[in-house]
Amino acid sequence: MKQHQHSHCCGTAHEAAALPVVDLRPQHSAAKHVSYRIDNMDCPTEEALIRKKLGGMDGIVALDFNLMQRVLSVSHTLPDTRSIEQALQHIDMHAVKQTSTLNTSRIAIQEMDCPTEEALIRKKLGGMQAVDEMQFNLMARVLTVAHAPNALPDIVAALQSLSFNPQVLDSNTAVAATTEPAPATESKPYKKYLLGAALVAAMAAEAINFAGGSTLIEMLLAAFAILASGLKTYQKGWIALKNLNLNINALMAIAVTGAVLIGHWPEAAMVMVLFTIAELIEAKSLDRARNAIRGLLDLSPEKATVLQADGSWQQVLASAVAIGDTVRVKPGERLAVDGVLTSGTSSINQAPITGESLPVEKNIGDTVFAGTINEAGSFEYRVSAAANHSTLARIIAAVESAQGSRAPTQRFVDQFSKWYTPIVFVIALLVAIVPPLLLGGAWSEWFYRALVMLVIACPCALVISTPVSIVSGLSAAAKKGILIKGGVYLEQGKDLQWLALDKTGTITHGKPVLTDMLSLQADLAAQNQQWAASLAARSDHPVSKAIAQAAQEQGVNVLSVDDFAALAGRGTQGQINGENLFLGNTRLLQEQGLLTPDLAAQIDALEQQGKTVVTLMNAQHALALFAVADTIKDSSTRAITELHELGIKTIMLTGDNQHTATAIAAQAGIDAAKGNMLPEHKLAEIAGLAAHSKVGMVGDGINDTPALARADIGFAMGAAGADTAIETADVALMDDDLRKIPQFIRLSQATSAILKQNIALALGIKAVFLVLTFTGDATMWMAVFADMGASLLVVGNGLRLLKK
């Protein structure tokens, strides 16, 4: 598990997982453990402060930070914990010692689909002593609760008292996401014909009022419209008021009732009908964002053709396929589970996993993924993961977990909304009372203005604007093979100023190939290549493999080699047709006394290009030079160009020598390159860059882990099928295409722009109608259009990211 040590407050670094224990000094067998709940420890700034304070104390063995739960666990050898608590108090950390182990339960609530329900639940459960922490995932409609043991029944009962139908997904576990969809529950939607009848009745009441007809008929029609369309709103509003929560349902119920009491029957009816219709449209729009990723589950077929013990093939449920089973796939068929090819070849469309538009050739030993499409031949493969732990399932689980975290903008909006509604409600009360009492205004007129103000007092549009945009961005990225582990990284991407890259497997293919063959005797070029390939075929060194592979591809037949021997650190030797031959590096060439100034110049010229050179020689002469290099991917060069266009500087950090580093960087267009870099050197380089700029790190190896952890955003290359990368990377690129990073940055820029647009829309519309209310120019009709219209606008605007 990777750990962030950011030196600034940029949101929770890993909101979906606990950070690892970091050893501060040698372990002690008698170490004791204590945990503290610290409410004001919610970002890496506080973590760094605590680490510095406690890390220098004698007796502290290890610190374990869980920023999501705001829990610090300390391993120590102190006689008591008073010095720890005093140290935390000294840096103003409000630490409360935990005396019991908390359980974590995940609860599906199908009725919880917008911030209104979240606020209601937060208020209800927040008052329960047994509840420690709540995490809401409105898009997945899942509530995660950290609570005292045996408190789950009380939590479920509390949710049921709010007229919710909670379904416990899992409990007594720290799992933050599941690949199983939440169980469907009947939400008792509005009947279309009833809502249609309510709309007709409201319009008829308005027409009668306009024509000056019967007041009784007008009232009856309006009453029918209000009850037919607003009964559910009244029920929700009453529950909210009982729990002292001023959500949109409570405000709308108060406003409509008030309008009825002052005789505005037709307007009250039309407002309730329009509100209900707008809510249904908003729910449909949110469902589109909510189901964007979950729809990927449909890509995996329900059944797979599995080899049975008696040698027959039988279709079984994908959920029943076990690891180690053999599955057969026909052309055009989707794969149900992950596995490794054991028989046959094919080309597979891997777009659901990697975002690649072109099919990928698969041979024996290659990995295949659930949800992908077999486009060519029939093949068999051995299952490597159960259906609910496939790469596709882990992608979905990771994105759903990321949806539950709070991005920086969302945390700001949440804090703003806590104050907005109470303040506007108080202003509405003052508007209803002060002008009639002090200024001689008409009670009915100012009471009506106060009701209009109540309609726009709910910050729903503002609150829903951020999660729908973040979820749309995360979903759009996942469909392109970019797995972003939280809204914080999606927002931070636009701020990157430097991107550090590993070389092997990131910029280059990670597999050396023969790039040059220079025969020093032109008429013997074919013979020299055959001799070199024959010696190389007997060796497992990467350079020899590259020479042998090139010969094989050109149809060169290898010859029998007698007395073959590997010369450690130098190369190989053997006899071919009685000729004693050597294939080795410059050291061997020098030891054989065959390194002339002209030959040294030729070798040096090739090495300056970042190539490794070996020489074929006999006892008297050097016969041919072979240059091998790890070649740059075409996609890497294009990616570097795109990064520069986005204003991001690049630096390559590699363990290869400086000659190779400089040559590869020059070919790829990278701004700077540093060679001979050990993991600790890469870490120091990233720390230096991070001191004055936002920096990202791209790598695909274990030796890159420290640098990936230290960077503001760590990018893992080629994460498809790699459990660790999917679970721990900030951003996991599911294939080896570096161009996904500019895509990620552009998506981050688009997300940031849409978030700003949504906040401006929501606040701007509210501000305009608050002013119009004071001037008496706003009606309840207009207020409903303003409130629900703003919600629909920000949701629709956020959904645009699904097309990015």
mmCIF file of C-alpha atoms in Angstrom, residues 580-772:
data_model
loop_
_atom_site.group_PDB
_atom_site.id
_atom_site.type_symbol
_atom_site.label_atom_id
_atom_site.label_comp_id
_atom_site.label_asym_id
_atom_site.label_seq_id
_atom_site.Cartn_x
_atom_site.Cartn_y
_atom_site.Cartn_z
ATOM 1 C CA ASN A 580 36.316 -20.325 -32.897
ATOM 2 C CA LEU A 581 33.983 -17.328 -32.505
ATOM 3 C CA PHE A 582 33.137 -14.763 -29.811
ATOM 4 C CA LEU A 583 30.098 -12.540 -29.347
ATOM 5 C CA GLY A 584 30.714 -10.007 -26.611
ATOM 6 C CA ASN A 585 31.010 -6.483 -25.299
ATOM 7 C CA THR A 586 33.784 -3.913 -25.584
ATOM 8 C CA ARG A 587 35.648 -5.422 -22.619
ATOM 9 C CA LEU A 588 35.922 -8.784 -24.419
ATOM 10 C CA LEU A 589 36.940 -7.023 -27.643
ATOM 11 C CA GLN A 590 39.689 -5.217 -25.748
ATOM 12 C CA GLU A 591 40.896 -8.393 -24.004
ATOM 13 C CA GLN A 592 41.191 -10.081 -27.382
ATOM 14 C CA GLY A 593 43.400 -7.184 -28.561
ATOM 15 C CA LEU A 594 41.010 -6.318 -31.411
ATOM 16 C CA LEU A 595 39.806 -2.851 -30.335
ATOM 17 C CA THR A 596 41.232 -0.413 -32.902
ATOM 18 C CA PRO A 597 40.684 3.396 -32.729
ATOM 19 C CA ASP A 598 38.347 3.286 -35.754
ATOM 20 C CA LEU A 599 36.292 0.478 -34.233
ATOM 21 C CA ALA A 600 36.156 2.258 -30.850
ATOM 22 C CA ALA A 601 34.823 5.387 -32.601
ATOM 23 C CA GLN A 602 32.085 3.381 -34.339
ATOM 24 C CA ILE A 603 31.067 1.733 -31.052
ATOM 25 C CA ASP A 604 31.095 5.050 -29.197
ATOM 26 C CA ALA A 605 28.865 6.656 -31.844
ATOM 27 C CA LEU A 606 26.258 3.914 -31.363
ATOM 28 C CA GLU A 607 26.458 4.081 -27.556
ATOM 29 C CA GLN A 608 25.921 7.850 -27.676
ATOM 30 C CA GLN A 609 22.523 7.003 -29.191
ATOM 31 C CA GLY A 610 21.621 4.986 -26.100
ATOM 32 C CA LYS A 611 22.359 1.603 -27.684
ATOM 33 C CA THR A 612 24.172 -1.428 -26.290
ATOM 34 C CA VAL A 613 26.824 -2.722 -28.705
ATOM 35 C CA VAL A 614 28.238 -6.258 -28.985
ATOM 36 C CA THR A 615 30.871 -7.471 -31.468
ATOM 37 C CA LEU A 616 31.168 -10.736 -33.375
ATOM 38 C CA MET A 617 34.846 -11.677 -33.622
ATOM 39 C CA ASN A 618 37.223 -14.561 -34.258
ATOM 40 C CA ALA A 619 40.751 -14.873 -32.925
ATOM 41 C CA GLN A 620 42.185 -12.459 -35.540
ATOM 42 C CA HIS A 621 39.490 -9.931 -36.517
ATOM 43 C CA ALA A 622 36.339 -8.136 -35.435
ATOM 44 C CA LEU A 623 33.704 -9.303 -37.924
ATOM 45 C CA ALA A 624 30.491 -7.351 -37.213
ATOM 46 C CA LEU A 625 28.856 -4.920 -34.783
ATOM 47 C CA PHE A 626 25.342 -5.465 -33.428
ATOM 48 C CA ALA A 627 23.506 -2.626 -31.632
ATOM 49 C CA VAL A 628 20.544 -3.370 -29.383
ATOM 50 C CA ALA A 629 18.227 -0.797 -27.793
ATOM 51 C CA ASP A 630 14.994 -0.545 -25.892
ATOM 52 C CA THR A 631 13.037 1.431 -28.461
ATOM 53 C CA ILE A 632 10.684 4.324 -27.761
ATOM 54 C CA LYS A 633 6.963 3.769 -28.249
ATOM 55 C CA ASP A 634 5.432 5.997 -30.915
ATOM 56 C CA SER A 635 2.686 6.814 -28.431
ATOM 57 C CA SER A 636 5.264 8.100 -25.922
ATOM 58 C CA THR A 637 6.661 10.712 -28.321
ATOM 59 C CA ARG A 638 3.169 11.927 -29.159
ATOM 60 C CA ALA A 639 2.253 11.996 -25.451
ATOM 61 C CA ILE A 640 5.278 14.163 -24.597
ATOM 62 C CA THR A 641 4.297 16.602 -27.352
ATOM 63 C CA GLU A 642 0.749 16.805 -25.984
ATOM 64 C CA LEU A 643 2.051 17.345 -22.441
ATOM 65 C CA HIS A 644 4.214 20.247 -23.621
ATOM 66 C CA GLU A 645 1.182 21.749 -25.390
ATOM 67 C CA LEU A 646 -0.612 21.581 -22.033
ATOM 68 C CA GLY A 647 2.260 23.496 -20.403
ATOM 69 C CA ILE A 648 3.688 20.540 -18.452
ATOM 70 C CA LYS A 649 7.450 20.015 -18.229
ATOM 71 C CA THR A 650 8.843 16.485 -18.332
ATOM 72 C CA ILE A 651 11.807 14.751 -16.735
ATOM 73 C CA MET A 652 12.968 11.140 -17.159
ATOM 74 C CA LEU A 653 14.346 9.274 -14.133
ATOM 75 C CA THR A 654 16.033 5.964 -14.995
ATOM 76 C CA GLY A 655 18.471 3.475 -13.585
ATOM 77 C CA ASP A 656 20.252 3.283 -16.965
ATOM 78 C CA ASN A 657 23.486 5.165 -17.580
ATOM 79 C CA GLN A 658 23.430 8.870 -18.348
ATOM 80 C CA HIS A 659 24.374 8.324 -22.017
ATOM 81 C CA THR A 660 21.276 6.188 -22.560
ATOM 82 C CA ALA A 661 19.087 8.525 -20.523
ATOM 83 C CA THR A 662 20.181 11.583 -22.509
ATOM 84 C CA ALA A 663 19.740 9.817 -25.856
ATOM 85 C CA ILE A 664 16.255 8.468 -25.086
ATOM 86 C CA ALA A 665 15.133 11.826 -23.678
ATOM 87 C CA ALA A 666 16.345 13.626 -26.794
ATOM 88 C CA GLN A 667 14.519 11.190 -29.086
ATOM 89 C CA ALA A 668 11.276 11.472 -27.093
ATOM 90 C CA GLY A 669 11.475 15.269 -26.687
ATOM 91 C CA ILE A 670 11.707 15.102 -22.886
ATOM 92 C CA ASP A 671 12.944 18.294 -21.199
ATOM 93 C CA ALA A 672 15.471 16.717 -18.810
ATOM 94 C CA ALA A 673 16.901 13.303 -18.026
ATOM 95 C CA LYS A 674 18.763 11.820 -15.067
ATOM 96 C CA GLY A 675 20.453 8.438 -15.224
ATOM 97 C CA ASN A 676 21.936 6.006 -12.677
ATOM 98 C CA MET A 677 18.917 6.682 -10.437
ATOM 99 C CA LEU A 678 18.253 4.281 -7.557
ATOM 100 C CA PRO A 679 14.777 4.303 -5.914
ATOM 101 C CA GLU A 680 15.984 6.660 -3.179
ATOM 102 C CA HIS A 681 17.397 9.023 -5.829
ATOM 103 C CA LYS A 682 14.058 9.099 -7.658
ATOM 104 C CA LEU A 683 12.306 9.837 -4.364
ATOM 105 C CA ALA A 684 14.671 12.725 -3.620
ATOM 106 C CA GLU A 685 14.185 14.152 -7.121
ATOM 107 C CA ILE A 686 10.402 14.062 -6.783
ATOM 108 C CA ALA A 687 10.626 15.664 -3.325
ATOM 109 C CA GLY A 688 12.761 18.452 -4.773
ATOM 110 C CA LEU A 689 10.282 19.150 -7.574
ATOM 111 C CA ALA A 690 7.301 18.937 -5.193
ATOM 112 C CA ALA A 691 8.811 21.635 -2.991
ATOM 113 C CA HIS A 692 7.965 24.327 -5.552
ATOM 114 C CA SER A 693 5.476 22.803 -7.996
ATOM 115 C CA LYS A 694 2.763 20.190 -8.493
ATOM 116 C CA VAL A 695 4.414 17.017 -9.733
ATOM 117 C CA GLY A 696 3.193 13.709 -11.121
ATOM 118 C CA MET A 697 5.188 10.483 -11.388
ATOM 119 C CA VAL A 698 4.670 7.720 -13.950
ATOM 120 C CA GLY A 699 6.101 4.250 -13.440
ATOM 121 C CA ASP A 700 5.407 0.548 -13.771
ATOM 122 C CA GLY A 701 7.907 -1.105 -11.444
ATOM 123 C CA ILE A 702 8.344 -1.799 -7.745
ATOM 124 C CA ASN A 703 11.435 0.425 -7.714
ATOM 125 C CA ASP A 704 9.189 3.366 -8.670
ATOM 126 C CA THR A 705 6.891 2.934 -5.653
ATOM 127 C CA PRO A 706 8.587 5.463 -3.299
ATOM 128 C CA ALA A 707 8.573 8.161 -5.983
ATOM 129 C CA LEU A 708 4.979 7.349 -6.962
ATOM 130 C CA ALA A 709 3.957 7.735 -3.324
ATOM 131 C CA ARG A 710 5.738 11.058 -2.876
ATOM 132 C CA ALA A 711 4.316 12.656 -6.014
ATOM 133 C CA ASP A 712 1.129 14.712 -5.861
ATOM 134 C CA ILE A 713 -0.368 12.236 -8.342
ATOM 135 C CA GLY A 714 1.111 8.797 -8.959
ATOM 136 C CA PHE A 715 0.340 7.161 -12.328
ATOM 137 C CA ALA A 716 0.697 3.364 -12.634
ATOM 138 C CA MET A 717 1.265 2.101 -16.187
ATOM 139 C CA GLY A 718 -0.189 -1.126 -17.537
ATOM 140 C CA ALA A 719 -2.402 -1.792 -14.508
ATOM 141 C CA ALA A 720 -4.827 -4.194 -16.231
ATOM 142 C CA GLY A 721 -4.834 -7.413 -14.270
ATOM 143 C CA ALA A 722 -2.527 -6.027 -11.586
ATOM 144 C CA ASP A 723 -4.370 -6.083 -8.255
ATOM 145 C CA THR A 724 -1.856 -3.882 -6.437
ATOM 146 C CA ALA A 725 -1.826 -1.126 -9.068
ATOM 147 C CA ILE A 726 -5.622 -0.949 -9.262
ATOM 148 C CA GLU A 727 -5.959 -0.833 -5.497
ATOM 149 C CA THR A 728 -3.174 1.622 -4.626
ATOM 150 C CA ALA A 729 -2.468 3.925 -7.578
ATOM 151 C CA ASP A 730 -3.858 7.460 -7.604
ATOM 152 C CA VAL A 731 -4.413 7.041 -11.341
ATOM 153 C CA ALA A 732 -4.054 3.622 -12.988
ATOM 154 C CA LEU A 733 -3.561 3.536 -16.766
ATOM 155 C CA MET A 734 -4.970 0.177 -17.814
ATOM 156 C CA ASP A 735 -2.593 -0.196 -20.766
ATOM 157 C CA ASP A 736 0.900 1.073 -21.632
ATOM 158 C CA ASP A 737 -0.202 4.078 -23.696
ATOM 159 C CA LEU A 738 1.300 7.248 -22.215
ATOM 160 C CA ARG A 739 -1.165 9.378 -24.218
ATOM 161 C CA LYS A 740 -3.751 8.623 -21.551
ATOM 162 C CA ILE A 741 -2.040 11.137 -19.244
ATOM 163 C CA PRO A 742 -2.756 14.161 -21.516
ATOM 164 C CA GLN A 743 -6.304 12.780 -21.821
ATOM 165 C CA PHE A 744 -6.539 12.707 -18.021
ATOM 166 C CA ILE A 745 -5.267 16.284 -17.733
ATOM 167 C CA ARG A 746 -7.695 17.564 -20.361
ATOM 168 C CA LEU A 747 -10.520 15.771 -18.530
ATOM 169 C CA SER A 748 -9.367 17.388 -15.294
ATOM 170 C CA GLN A 749 -9.451 20.810 -16.963
ATOM 171 C CA ALA A 750 -12.928 20.148 -18.354
ATOM 172 C CA THR A 751 -14.171 18.923 -14.952
ATOM 173 C CA SER A 752 -12.809 22.000 -13.217
ATOM 174 C CA ALA A 753 -14.455 24.290 -15.789
ATOM 175 C CA ILE A 754 -17.819 22.538 -15.421
ATOM 176 C CA LEU A 755 -17.619 22.643 -11.615
ATOM 177 C CA LYS A 756 -17.043 26.404 -11.755
ATOM 178 C CA GLN A 757 -19.858 26.824 -14.279
ATOM 179 C CA ASN A 758 -22.243 24.810 -12.105
ATOM 180 C CA ILE A 759 -21.422 26.731 -8.944
ATOM 181 C CA ALA A 760 -21.821 30.038 -10.803
ATOM 182 C CA LEU A 761 -25.137 28.887 -12.306
ATOM 183 C CA ALA A 762 -26.543 27.651 -8.994
ATOM 184 C CA LEU A 763 -25.467 30.663 -6.936
ATOM 185 C CA GLY A 764 -26.208 33.171 -9.703
ATOM 186 C CA ILE A 765 -29.790 31.988 -10.207
ATOM 187 C CA LYS A 766 -30.384 31.937 -6.442
ATOM 188 C CA ALA A 767 -28.985 35.463 -6.074
ATOM 189 C CA VAL A 768 -31.118 36.847 -8.904
ATOM 190 C CA PHE A 769 -34.322 35.419 -7.451
ATOM 191 C CA LEU A 770 -33.534 36.543 -3.941
ATOM 192 C CA VAL A 771 -33.309 40.092 -5.299
ATOM 193 C CA LEU A 772 -36.509 39.654 -7.351
#
